mmCIF file of C-alpha atoms in Angstrom:
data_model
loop_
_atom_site.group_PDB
_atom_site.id
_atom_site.type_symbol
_atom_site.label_atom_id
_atom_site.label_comp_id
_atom_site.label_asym_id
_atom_site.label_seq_id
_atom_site.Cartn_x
_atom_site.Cartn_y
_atom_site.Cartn_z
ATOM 1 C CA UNK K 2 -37.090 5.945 125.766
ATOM 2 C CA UNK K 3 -38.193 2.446 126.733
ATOM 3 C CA UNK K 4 -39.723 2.234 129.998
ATOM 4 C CA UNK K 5 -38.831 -0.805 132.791
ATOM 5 C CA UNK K 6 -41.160 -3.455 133.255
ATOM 6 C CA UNK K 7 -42.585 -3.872 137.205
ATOM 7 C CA UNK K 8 -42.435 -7.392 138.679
ATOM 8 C CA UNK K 9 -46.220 -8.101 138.409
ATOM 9 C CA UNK K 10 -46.192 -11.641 140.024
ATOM 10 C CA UNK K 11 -44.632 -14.214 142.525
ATOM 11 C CA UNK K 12 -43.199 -17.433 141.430
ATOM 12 C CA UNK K 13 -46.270 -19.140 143.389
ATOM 13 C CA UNK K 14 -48.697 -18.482 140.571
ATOM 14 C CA UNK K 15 -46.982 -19.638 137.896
ATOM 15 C CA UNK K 16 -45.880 -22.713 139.840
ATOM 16 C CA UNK K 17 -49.293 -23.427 140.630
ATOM 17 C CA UNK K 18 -50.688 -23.149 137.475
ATOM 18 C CA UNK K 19 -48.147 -25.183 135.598
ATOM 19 C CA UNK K 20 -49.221 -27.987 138.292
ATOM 20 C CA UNK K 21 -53.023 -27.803 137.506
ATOM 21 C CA UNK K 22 -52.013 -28.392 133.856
ATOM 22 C CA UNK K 23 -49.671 -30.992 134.005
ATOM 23 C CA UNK K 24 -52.498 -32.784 136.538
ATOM 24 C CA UNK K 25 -55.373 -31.986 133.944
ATOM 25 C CA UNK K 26 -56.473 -34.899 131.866
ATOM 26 C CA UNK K 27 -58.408 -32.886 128.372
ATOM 27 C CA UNK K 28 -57.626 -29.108 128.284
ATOM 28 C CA UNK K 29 -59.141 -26.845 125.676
ATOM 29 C CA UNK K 30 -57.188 -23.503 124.520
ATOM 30 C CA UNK K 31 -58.877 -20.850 123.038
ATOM 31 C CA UNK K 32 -57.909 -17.289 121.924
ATOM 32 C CA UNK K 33 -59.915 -14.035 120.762
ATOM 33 C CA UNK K 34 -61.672 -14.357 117.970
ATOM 34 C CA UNK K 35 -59.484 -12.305 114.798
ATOM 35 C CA UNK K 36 -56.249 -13.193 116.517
ATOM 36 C CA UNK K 37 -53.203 -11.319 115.909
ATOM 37 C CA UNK K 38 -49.705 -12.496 115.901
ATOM 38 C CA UNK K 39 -49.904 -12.028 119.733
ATOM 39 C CA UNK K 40 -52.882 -14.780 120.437
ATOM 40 C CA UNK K 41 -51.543 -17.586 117.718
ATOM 41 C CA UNK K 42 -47.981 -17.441 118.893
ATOM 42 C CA UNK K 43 -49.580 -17.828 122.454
ATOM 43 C CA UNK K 44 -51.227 -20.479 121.872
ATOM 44 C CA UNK K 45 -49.066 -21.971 119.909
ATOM 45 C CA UNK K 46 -46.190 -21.911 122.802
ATOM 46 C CA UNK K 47 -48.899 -23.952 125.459
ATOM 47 C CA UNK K 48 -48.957 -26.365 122.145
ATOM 48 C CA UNK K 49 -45.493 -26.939 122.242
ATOM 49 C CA UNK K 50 -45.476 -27.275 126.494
ATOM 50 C CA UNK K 51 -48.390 -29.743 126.005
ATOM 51 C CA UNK K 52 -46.918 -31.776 122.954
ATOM 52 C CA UNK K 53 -43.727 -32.019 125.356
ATOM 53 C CA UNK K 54 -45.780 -33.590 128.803
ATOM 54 C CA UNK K 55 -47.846 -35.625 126.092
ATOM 55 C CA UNK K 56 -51.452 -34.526 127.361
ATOM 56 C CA UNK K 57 -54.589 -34.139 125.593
ATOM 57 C CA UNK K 58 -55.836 -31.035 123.994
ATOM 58 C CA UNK K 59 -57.799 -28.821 121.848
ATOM 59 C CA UNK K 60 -57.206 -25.817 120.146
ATOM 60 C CA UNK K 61 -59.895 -23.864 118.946
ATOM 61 C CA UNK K 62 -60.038 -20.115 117.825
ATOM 62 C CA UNK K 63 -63.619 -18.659 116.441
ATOM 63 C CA UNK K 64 -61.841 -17.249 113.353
ATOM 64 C CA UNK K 65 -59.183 -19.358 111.384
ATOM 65 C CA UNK K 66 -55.818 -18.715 111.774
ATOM 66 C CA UNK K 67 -54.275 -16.219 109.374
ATOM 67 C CA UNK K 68 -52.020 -17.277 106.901
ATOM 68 C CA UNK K 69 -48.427 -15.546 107.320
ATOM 69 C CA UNK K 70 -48.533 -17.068 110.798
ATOM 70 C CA UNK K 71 -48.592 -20.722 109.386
ATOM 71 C CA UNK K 72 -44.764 -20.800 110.080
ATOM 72 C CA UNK K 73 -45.384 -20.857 113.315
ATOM 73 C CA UNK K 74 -45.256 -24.385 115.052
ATOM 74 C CA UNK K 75 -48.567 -26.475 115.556
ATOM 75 C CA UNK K 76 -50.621 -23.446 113.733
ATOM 76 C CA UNK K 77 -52.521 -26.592 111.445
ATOM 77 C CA UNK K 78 -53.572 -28.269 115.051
ATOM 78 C CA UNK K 79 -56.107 -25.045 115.344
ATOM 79 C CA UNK K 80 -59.369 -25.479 114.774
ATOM 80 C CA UNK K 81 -62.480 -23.047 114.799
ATOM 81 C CA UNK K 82 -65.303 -25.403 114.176
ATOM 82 C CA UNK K 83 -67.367 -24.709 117.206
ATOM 83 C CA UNK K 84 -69.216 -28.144 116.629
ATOM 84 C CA UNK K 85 -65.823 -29.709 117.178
ATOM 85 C CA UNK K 86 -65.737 -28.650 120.702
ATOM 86 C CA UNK K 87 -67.473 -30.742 123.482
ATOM 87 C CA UNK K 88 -67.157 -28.315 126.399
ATOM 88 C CA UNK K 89 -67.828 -30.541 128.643
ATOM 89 C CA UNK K 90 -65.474 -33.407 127.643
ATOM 90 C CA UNK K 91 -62.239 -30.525 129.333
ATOM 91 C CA UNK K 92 -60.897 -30.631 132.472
ATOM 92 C CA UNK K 93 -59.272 -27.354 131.597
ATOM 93 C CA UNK K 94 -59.989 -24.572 129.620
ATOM 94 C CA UNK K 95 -56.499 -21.848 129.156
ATOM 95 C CA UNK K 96 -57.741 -18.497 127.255
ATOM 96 C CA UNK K 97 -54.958 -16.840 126.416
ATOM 97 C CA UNK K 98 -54.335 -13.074 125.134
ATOM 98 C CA UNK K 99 -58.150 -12.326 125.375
ATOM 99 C CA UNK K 100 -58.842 -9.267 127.771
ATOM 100 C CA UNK K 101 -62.062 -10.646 128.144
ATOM 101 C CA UNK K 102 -63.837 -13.772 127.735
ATOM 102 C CA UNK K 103 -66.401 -12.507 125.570
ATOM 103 C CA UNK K 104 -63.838 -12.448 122.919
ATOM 104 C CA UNK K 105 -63.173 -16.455 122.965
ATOM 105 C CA UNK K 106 -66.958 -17.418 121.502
ATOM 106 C CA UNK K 107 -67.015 -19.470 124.541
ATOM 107 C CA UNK K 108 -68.543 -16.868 127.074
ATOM 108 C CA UNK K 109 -71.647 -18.497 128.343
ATOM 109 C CA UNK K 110 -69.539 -22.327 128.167
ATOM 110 C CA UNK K 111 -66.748 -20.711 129.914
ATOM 111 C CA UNK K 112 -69.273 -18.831 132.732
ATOM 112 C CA UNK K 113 -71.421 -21.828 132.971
ATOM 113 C CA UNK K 114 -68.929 -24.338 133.482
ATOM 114 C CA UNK K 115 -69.265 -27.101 135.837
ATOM 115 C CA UNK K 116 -67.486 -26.809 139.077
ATOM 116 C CA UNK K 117 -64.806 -29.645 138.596
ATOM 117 C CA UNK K 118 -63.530 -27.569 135.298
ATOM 118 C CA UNK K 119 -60.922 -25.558 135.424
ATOM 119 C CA UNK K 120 -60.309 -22.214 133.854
ATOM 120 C CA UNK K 121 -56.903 -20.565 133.284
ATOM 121 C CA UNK K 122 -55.801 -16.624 131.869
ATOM 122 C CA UNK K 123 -52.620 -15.886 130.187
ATOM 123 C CA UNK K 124 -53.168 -12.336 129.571
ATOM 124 C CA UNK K 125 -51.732 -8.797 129.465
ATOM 125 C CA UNK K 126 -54.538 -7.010 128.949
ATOM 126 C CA UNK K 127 -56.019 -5.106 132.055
ATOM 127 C CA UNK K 128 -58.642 -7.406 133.269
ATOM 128 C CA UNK K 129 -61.662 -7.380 132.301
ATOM 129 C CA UNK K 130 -64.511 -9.717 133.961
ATOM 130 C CA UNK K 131 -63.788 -12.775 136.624
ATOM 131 C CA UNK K 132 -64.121 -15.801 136.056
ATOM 132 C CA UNK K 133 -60.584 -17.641 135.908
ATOM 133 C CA UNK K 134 -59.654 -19.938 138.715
ATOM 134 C CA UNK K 135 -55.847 -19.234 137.854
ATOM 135 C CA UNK K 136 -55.167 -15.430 136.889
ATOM 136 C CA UNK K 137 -51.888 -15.020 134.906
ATOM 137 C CA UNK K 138 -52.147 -11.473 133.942
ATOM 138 C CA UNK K 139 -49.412 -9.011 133.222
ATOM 139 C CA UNK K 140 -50.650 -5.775 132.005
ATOM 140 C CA UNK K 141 -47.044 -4.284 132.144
ATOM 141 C CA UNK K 142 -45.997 -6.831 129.864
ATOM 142 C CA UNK K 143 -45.869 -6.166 126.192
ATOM 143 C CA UNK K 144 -47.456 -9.440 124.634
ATOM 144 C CA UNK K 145 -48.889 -12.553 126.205
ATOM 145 C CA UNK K 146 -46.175 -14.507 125.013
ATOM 146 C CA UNK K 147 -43.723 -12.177 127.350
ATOM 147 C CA UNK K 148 -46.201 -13.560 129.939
ATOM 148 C CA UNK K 149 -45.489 -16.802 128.978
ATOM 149 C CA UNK K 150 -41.696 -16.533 128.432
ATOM 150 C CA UNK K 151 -41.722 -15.798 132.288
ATOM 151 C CA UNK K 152 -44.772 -18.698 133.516
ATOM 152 C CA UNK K 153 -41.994 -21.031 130.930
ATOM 153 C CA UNK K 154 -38.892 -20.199 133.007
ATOM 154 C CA UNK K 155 -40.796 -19.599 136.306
ATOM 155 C CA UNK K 156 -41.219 -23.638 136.043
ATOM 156 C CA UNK K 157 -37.813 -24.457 134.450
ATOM 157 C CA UNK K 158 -39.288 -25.106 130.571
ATOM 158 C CA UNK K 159 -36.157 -25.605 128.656
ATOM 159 C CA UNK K 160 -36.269 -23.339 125.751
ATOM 160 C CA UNK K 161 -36.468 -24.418 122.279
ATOM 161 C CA UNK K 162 -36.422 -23.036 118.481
ATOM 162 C CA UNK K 163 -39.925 -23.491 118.383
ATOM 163 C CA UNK K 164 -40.661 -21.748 122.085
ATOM 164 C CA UNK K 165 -38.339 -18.856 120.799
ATOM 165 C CA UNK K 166 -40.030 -18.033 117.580
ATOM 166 C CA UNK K 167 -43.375 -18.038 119.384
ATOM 167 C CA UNK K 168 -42.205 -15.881 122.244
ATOM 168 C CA UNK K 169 -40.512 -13.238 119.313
ATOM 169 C CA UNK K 170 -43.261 -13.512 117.326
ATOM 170 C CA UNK K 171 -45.674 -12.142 119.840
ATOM 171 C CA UNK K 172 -43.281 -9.311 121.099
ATOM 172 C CA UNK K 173 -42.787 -8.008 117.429
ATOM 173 C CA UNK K 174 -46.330 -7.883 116.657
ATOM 174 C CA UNK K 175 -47.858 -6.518 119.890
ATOM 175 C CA UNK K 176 -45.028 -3.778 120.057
ATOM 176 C CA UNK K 177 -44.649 -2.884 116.551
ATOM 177 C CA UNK K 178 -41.517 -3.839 116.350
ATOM 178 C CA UNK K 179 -40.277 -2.091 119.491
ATOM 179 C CA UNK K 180 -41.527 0.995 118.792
ATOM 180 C CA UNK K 181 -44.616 1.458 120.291
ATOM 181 C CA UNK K 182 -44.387 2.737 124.739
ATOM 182 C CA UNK K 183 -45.531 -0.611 126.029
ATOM 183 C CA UNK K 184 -41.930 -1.775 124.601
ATOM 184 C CA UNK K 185 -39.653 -1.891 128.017
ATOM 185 C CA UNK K 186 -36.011 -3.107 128.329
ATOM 186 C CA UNK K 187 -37.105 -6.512 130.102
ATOM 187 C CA UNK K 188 -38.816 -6.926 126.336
ATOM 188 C CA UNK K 189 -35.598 -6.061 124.122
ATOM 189 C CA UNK K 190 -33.659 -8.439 126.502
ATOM 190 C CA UNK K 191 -36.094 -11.483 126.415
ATOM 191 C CA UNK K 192 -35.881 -10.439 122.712
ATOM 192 C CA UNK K 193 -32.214 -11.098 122.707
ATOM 193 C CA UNK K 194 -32.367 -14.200 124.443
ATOM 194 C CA UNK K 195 -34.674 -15.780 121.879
ATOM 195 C CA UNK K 196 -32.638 -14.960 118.590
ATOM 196 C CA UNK K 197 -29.645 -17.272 120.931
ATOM 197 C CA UNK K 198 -31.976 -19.717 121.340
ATOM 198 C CA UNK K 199 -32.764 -19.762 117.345
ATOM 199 C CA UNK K 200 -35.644 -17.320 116.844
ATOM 200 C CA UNK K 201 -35.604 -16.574 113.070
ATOM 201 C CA UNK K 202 -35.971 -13.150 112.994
ATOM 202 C CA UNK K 203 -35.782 -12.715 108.896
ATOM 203 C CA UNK K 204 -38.802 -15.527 108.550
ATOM 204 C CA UNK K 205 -40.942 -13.185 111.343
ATOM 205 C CA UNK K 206 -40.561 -9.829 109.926
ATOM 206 C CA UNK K 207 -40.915 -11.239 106.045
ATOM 207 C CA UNK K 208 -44.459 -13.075 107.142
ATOM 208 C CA UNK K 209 -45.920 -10.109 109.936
ATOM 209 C CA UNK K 210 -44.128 -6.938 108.023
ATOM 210 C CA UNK K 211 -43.397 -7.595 104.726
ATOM 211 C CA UNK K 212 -47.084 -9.095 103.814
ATOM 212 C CA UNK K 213 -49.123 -6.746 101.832
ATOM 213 C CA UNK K 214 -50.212 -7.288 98.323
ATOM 214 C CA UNK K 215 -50.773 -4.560 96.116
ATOM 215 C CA UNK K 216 -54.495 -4.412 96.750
ATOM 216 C CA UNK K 217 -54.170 -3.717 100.395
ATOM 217 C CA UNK K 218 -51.319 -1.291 99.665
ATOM 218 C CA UNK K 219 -53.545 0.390 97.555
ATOM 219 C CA UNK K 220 -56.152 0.205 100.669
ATOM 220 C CA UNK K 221 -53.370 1.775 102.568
ATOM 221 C CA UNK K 222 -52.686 4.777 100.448
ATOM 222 C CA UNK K 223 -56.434 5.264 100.180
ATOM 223 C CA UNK K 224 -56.797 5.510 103.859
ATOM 224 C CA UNK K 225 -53.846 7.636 104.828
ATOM 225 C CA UNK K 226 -54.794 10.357 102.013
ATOM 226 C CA UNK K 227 -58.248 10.103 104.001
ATOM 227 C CA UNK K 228 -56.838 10.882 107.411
ATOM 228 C CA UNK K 229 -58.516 13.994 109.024
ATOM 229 C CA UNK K 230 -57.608 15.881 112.435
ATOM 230 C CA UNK K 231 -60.633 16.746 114.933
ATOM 231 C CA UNK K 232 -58.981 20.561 116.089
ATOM 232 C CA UNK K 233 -61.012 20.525 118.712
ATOM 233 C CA UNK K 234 -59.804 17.797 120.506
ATOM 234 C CA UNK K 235 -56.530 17.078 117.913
ATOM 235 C CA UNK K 236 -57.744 13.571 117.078
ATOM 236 C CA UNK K 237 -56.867 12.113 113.816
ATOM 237 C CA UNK K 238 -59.211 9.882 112.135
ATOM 238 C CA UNK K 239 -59.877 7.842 109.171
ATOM 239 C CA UNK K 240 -62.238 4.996 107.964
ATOM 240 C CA UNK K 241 -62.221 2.303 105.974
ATOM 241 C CA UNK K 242 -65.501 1.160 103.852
ATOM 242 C CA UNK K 243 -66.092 -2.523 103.460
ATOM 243 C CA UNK K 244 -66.680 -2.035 99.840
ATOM 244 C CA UNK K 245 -63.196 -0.717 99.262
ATOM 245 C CA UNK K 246 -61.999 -3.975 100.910
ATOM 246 C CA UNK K 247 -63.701 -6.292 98.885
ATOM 247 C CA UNK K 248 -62.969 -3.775 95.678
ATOM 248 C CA UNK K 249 -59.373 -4.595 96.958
ATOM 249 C CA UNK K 250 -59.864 -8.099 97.691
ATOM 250 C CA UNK K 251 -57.933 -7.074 101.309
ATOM 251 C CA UNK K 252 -57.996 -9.968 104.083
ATOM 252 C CA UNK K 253 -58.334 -8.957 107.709
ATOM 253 C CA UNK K 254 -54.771 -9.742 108.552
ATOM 254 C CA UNK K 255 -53.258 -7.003 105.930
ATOM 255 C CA UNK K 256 -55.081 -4.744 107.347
ATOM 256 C CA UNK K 257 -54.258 -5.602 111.442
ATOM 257 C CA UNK K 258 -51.081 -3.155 111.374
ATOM 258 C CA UNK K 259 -52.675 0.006 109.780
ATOM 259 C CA UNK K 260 -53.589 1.523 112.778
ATOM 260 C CA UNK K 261 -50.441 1.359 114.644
ATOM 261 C CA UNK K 262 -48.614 3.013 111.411
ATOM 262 C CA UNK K 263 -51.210 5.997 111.596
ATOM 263 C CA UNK K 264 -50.113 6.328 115.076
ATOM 264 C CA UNK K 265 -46.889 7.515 113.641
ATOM 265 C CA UNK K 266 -48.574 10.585 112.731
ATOM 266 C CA UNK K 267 -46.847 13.638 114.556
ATOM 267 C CA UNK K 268 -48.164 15.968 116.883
ATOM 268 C CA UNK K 269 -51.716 14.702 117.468
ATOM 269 C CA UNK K 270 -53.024 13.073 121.088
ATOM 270 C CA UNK K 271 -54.452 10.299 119.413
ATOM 271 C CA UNK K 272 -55.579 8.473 116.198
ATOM 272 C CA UNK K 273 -58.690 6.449 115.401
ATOM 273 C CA UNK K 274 -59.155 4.526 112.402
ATOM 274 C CA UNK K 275 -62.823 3.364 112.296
ATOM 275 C CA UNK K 276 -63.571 0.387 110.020
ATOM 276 C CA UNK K 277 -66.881 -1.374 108.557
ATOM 277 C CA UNK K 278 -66.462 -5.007 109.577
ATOM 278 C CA UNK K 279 -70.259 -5.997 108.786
ATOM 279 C CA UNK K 280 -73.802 -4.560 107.285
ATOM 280 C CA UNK K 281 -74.504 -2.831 110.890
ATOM 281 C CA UNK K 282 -70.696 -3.242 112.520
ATOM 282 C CA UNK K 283 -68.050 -0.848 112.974
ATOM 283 C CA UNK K 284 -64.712 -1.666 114.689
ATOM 284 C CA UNK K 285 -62.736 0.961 116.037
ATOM 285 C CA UNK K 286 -58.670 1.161 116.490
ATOM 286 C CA UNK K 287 -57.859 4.013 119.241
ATOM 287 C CA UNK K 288 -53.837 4.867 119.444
ATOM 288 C CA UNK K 289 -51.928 7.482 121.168
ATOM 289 C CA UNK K 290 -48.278 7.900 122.325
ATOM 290 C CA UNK K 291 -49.337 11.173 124.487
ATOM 291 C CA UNK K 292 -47.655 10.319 127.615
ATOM 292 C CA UNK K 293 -50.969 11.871 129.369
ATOM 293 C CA UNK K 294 -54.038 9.983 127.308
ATOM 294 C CA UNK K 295 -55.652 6.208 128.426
ATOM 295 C CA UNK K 296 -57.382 5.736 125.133
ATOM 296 C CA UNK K 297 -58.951 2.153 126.825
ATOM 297 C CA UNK K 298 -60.468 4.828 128.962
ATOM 298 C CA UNK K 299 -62.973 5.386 125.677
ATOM 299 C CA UNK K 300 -62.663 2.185 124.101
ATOM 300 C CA UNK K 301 -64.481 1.008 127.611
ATOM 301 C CA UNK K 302 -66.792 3.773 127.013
ATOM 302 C CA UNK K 303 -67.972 1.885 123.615
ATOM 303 C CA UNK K 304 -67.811 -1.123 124.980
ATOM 304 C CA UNK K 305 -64.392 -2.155 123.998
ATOM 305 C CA UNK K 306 -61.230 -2.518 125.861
ATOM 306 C CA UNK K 307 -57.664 -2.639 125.543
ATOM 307 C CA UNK K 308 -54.433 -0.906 126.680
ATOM 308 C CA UNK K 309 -53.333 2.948 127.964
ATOM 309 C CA UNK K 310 -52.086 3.409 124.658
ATOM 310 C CA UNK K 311 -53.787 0.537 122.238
ATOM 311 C CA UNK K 312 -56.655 0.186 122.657
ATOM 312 C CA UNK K 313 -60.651 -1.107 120.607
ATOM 313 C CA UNK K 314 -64.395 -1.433 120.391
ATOM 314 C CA UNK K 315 -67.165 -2.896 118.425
ATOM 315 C CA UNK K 316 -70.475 -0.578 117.748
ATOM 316 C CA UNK K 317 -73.191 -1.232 115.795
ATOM 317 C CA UNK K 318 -73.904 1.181 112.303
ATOM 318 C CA UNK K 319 -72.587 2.431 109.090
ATOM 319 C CA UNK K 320 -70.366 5.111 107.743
ATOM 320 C CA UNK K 321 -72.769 8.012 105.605
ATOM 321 C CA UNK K 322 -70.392 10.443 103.932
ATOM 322 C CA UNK K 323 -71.155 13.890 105.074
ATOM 323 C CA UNK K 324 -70.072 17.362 103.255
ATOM 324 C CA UNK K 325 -66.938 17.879 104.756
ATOM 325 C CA UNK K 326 -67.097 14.212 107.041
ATOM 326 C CA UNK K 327 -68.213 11.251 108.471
ATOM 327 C CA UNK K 328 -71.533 10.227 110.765
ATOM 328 C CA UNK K 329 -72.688 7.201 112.052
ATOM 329 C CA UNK K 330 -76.029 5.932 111.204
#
């Protein structure tokens, strides 16, 4: 059953906000770094707001964007040369869909920042550090671009094709296509409002669903036949070695959904699919949809962060195959 979203903010917030960035002169957007369909469809909607006002901006992301999201509106503006960005030449700096500025690759510019600079959340993760002069931050919501749909009609944004694909685009990905428990009713509906207002709901589903190539479906049925169950605490796991993924010749973005389809796994509290991203670097995907587990509750443990029910970290080490298992070394 899909739950009911909470009203999480006043009008006053939004309204505010929308002022400071319709008075800013330079802003700079930024998302995390390996952004999902979430983050580029989020930034990609303040894009279209500042195209429409006709201010000056940046957007940067530390890793490029990837390519079935290129359908999306002012995806080629993006940029993730860091040497591009003058941090100091903004007014405004808008991080949006990061949980945590650490994630941007402009922590210490975005802590450091001069006085007369602004910085602005759109978020819906729970929050993380503070820093952000303007906090819009829904953890109820299901994507950032949910946030957004409301901050857009909080401030009278007339809604476009190119505003609804964004806003779709982000509920999709972040929910799995409505079936993961952060989906609520207020999502469907918003959902429903941006297929009238021209969403193209075959285009999104063939470029964030339909995507794999045969290497990375091969990567797929390698890693599900690997999936083990922890009795002792009925955790199912399973990793994936970076040599398979180069064997494979699998990009990042084919493998972004595999963790939320191991989550479909039956009667289990909670999966974890544990990936080598790096020589020394692990990332970790925690899911559950056990009405009674927080699995951001470990993921903060490790460093990570995330939601009640989808949640990540970053360690350092490698996978050693054990007799029966994995270790960490």
């Amino acid at each position: 059953m899909q739950k009911t979203a909470t009203k999480y903010m006043d009008d006053k917030t939004f309204k505010e906000t929308f002022a400071r960035i319709i008075n800013s002169k330079n802003i700079l957007l930024t998302i995390h770094s390996r952004p999902d369909g979430d983050a580029i469809a989020s930034i990609c909607i303040l894009m279209e707001l500042l195209e429409g006002y006709k201010k000056k901006f940046t957007a940067y992301s530390q890793d490029k964007t990837p390519h079935q999201y290129f359908y999306l509106p002012h995806t080629e503006k993006i940029i993730s040369d860091k040497t591009a960005v003058n941090f100091l030449d903004y007014d405004a700096i808008i991080a949006l869909d990061c949980g945590s500025v650490s994630r941007t690759g402009l922590a210490e510019e975005i802590k450091h920042r001069n006085n007369d600079q602004l910085f602005i959340e759109f978020d819906h993760h729970p929050k993380m550090d503070d820093y952000s002069d303007f906090e819009n931050r829904c953890p109820e919501c299901a994507s950032t671009t949910e946030v957004l749909y409301h901050f857009l009609k909080s401030n009278r944004v007339s809604l476009n094709k190119n505003y609804a694909n964004c806003i779709l685009t982000g509920l999709l990905t972040d929910t799995g296509n409505f079936l993961f428990p952060i989906t609520s009713d207020q999502s469907i509906n918003i959902a429903s409002e941006m297929l009238i207002h021209g969403a193209r709901f075959p285009q999104i589903m063939e470029n964030t669903l339909r995507n794999k190539s045969l290497g990375a479906m091969r990567l797929w049925g390698h890693v599900l036949s690997s999936i083990k169950i922890n009795k002792k605490y009925n955790i199912a796991f399973s990793i994936i070695q970076r040599e398979e993924v180069e064997k494979n010749n699998v990009s990042d973005e084919e493998l972004e959904s595999l963790s939320n389809f191991i989550s479909n796994l039956h009667d289990v509290r909670a999966i974890l699919l544990l990936q080598e991203v790096g020589l020394d670097e692990l990332k970790g995907s925690l899911r559950t949809a056990h009405s009674q587990i927080d699995v951001s509750k470990l993921a903060r443990l490790l460093g990570g962060g995330g939601h009640t029910k989808a949640a990540g970290f970053r360690i350092g080490g490698r996978l050693l195959k054990t007799e029966n298992s994995w270790k960490i070394i």
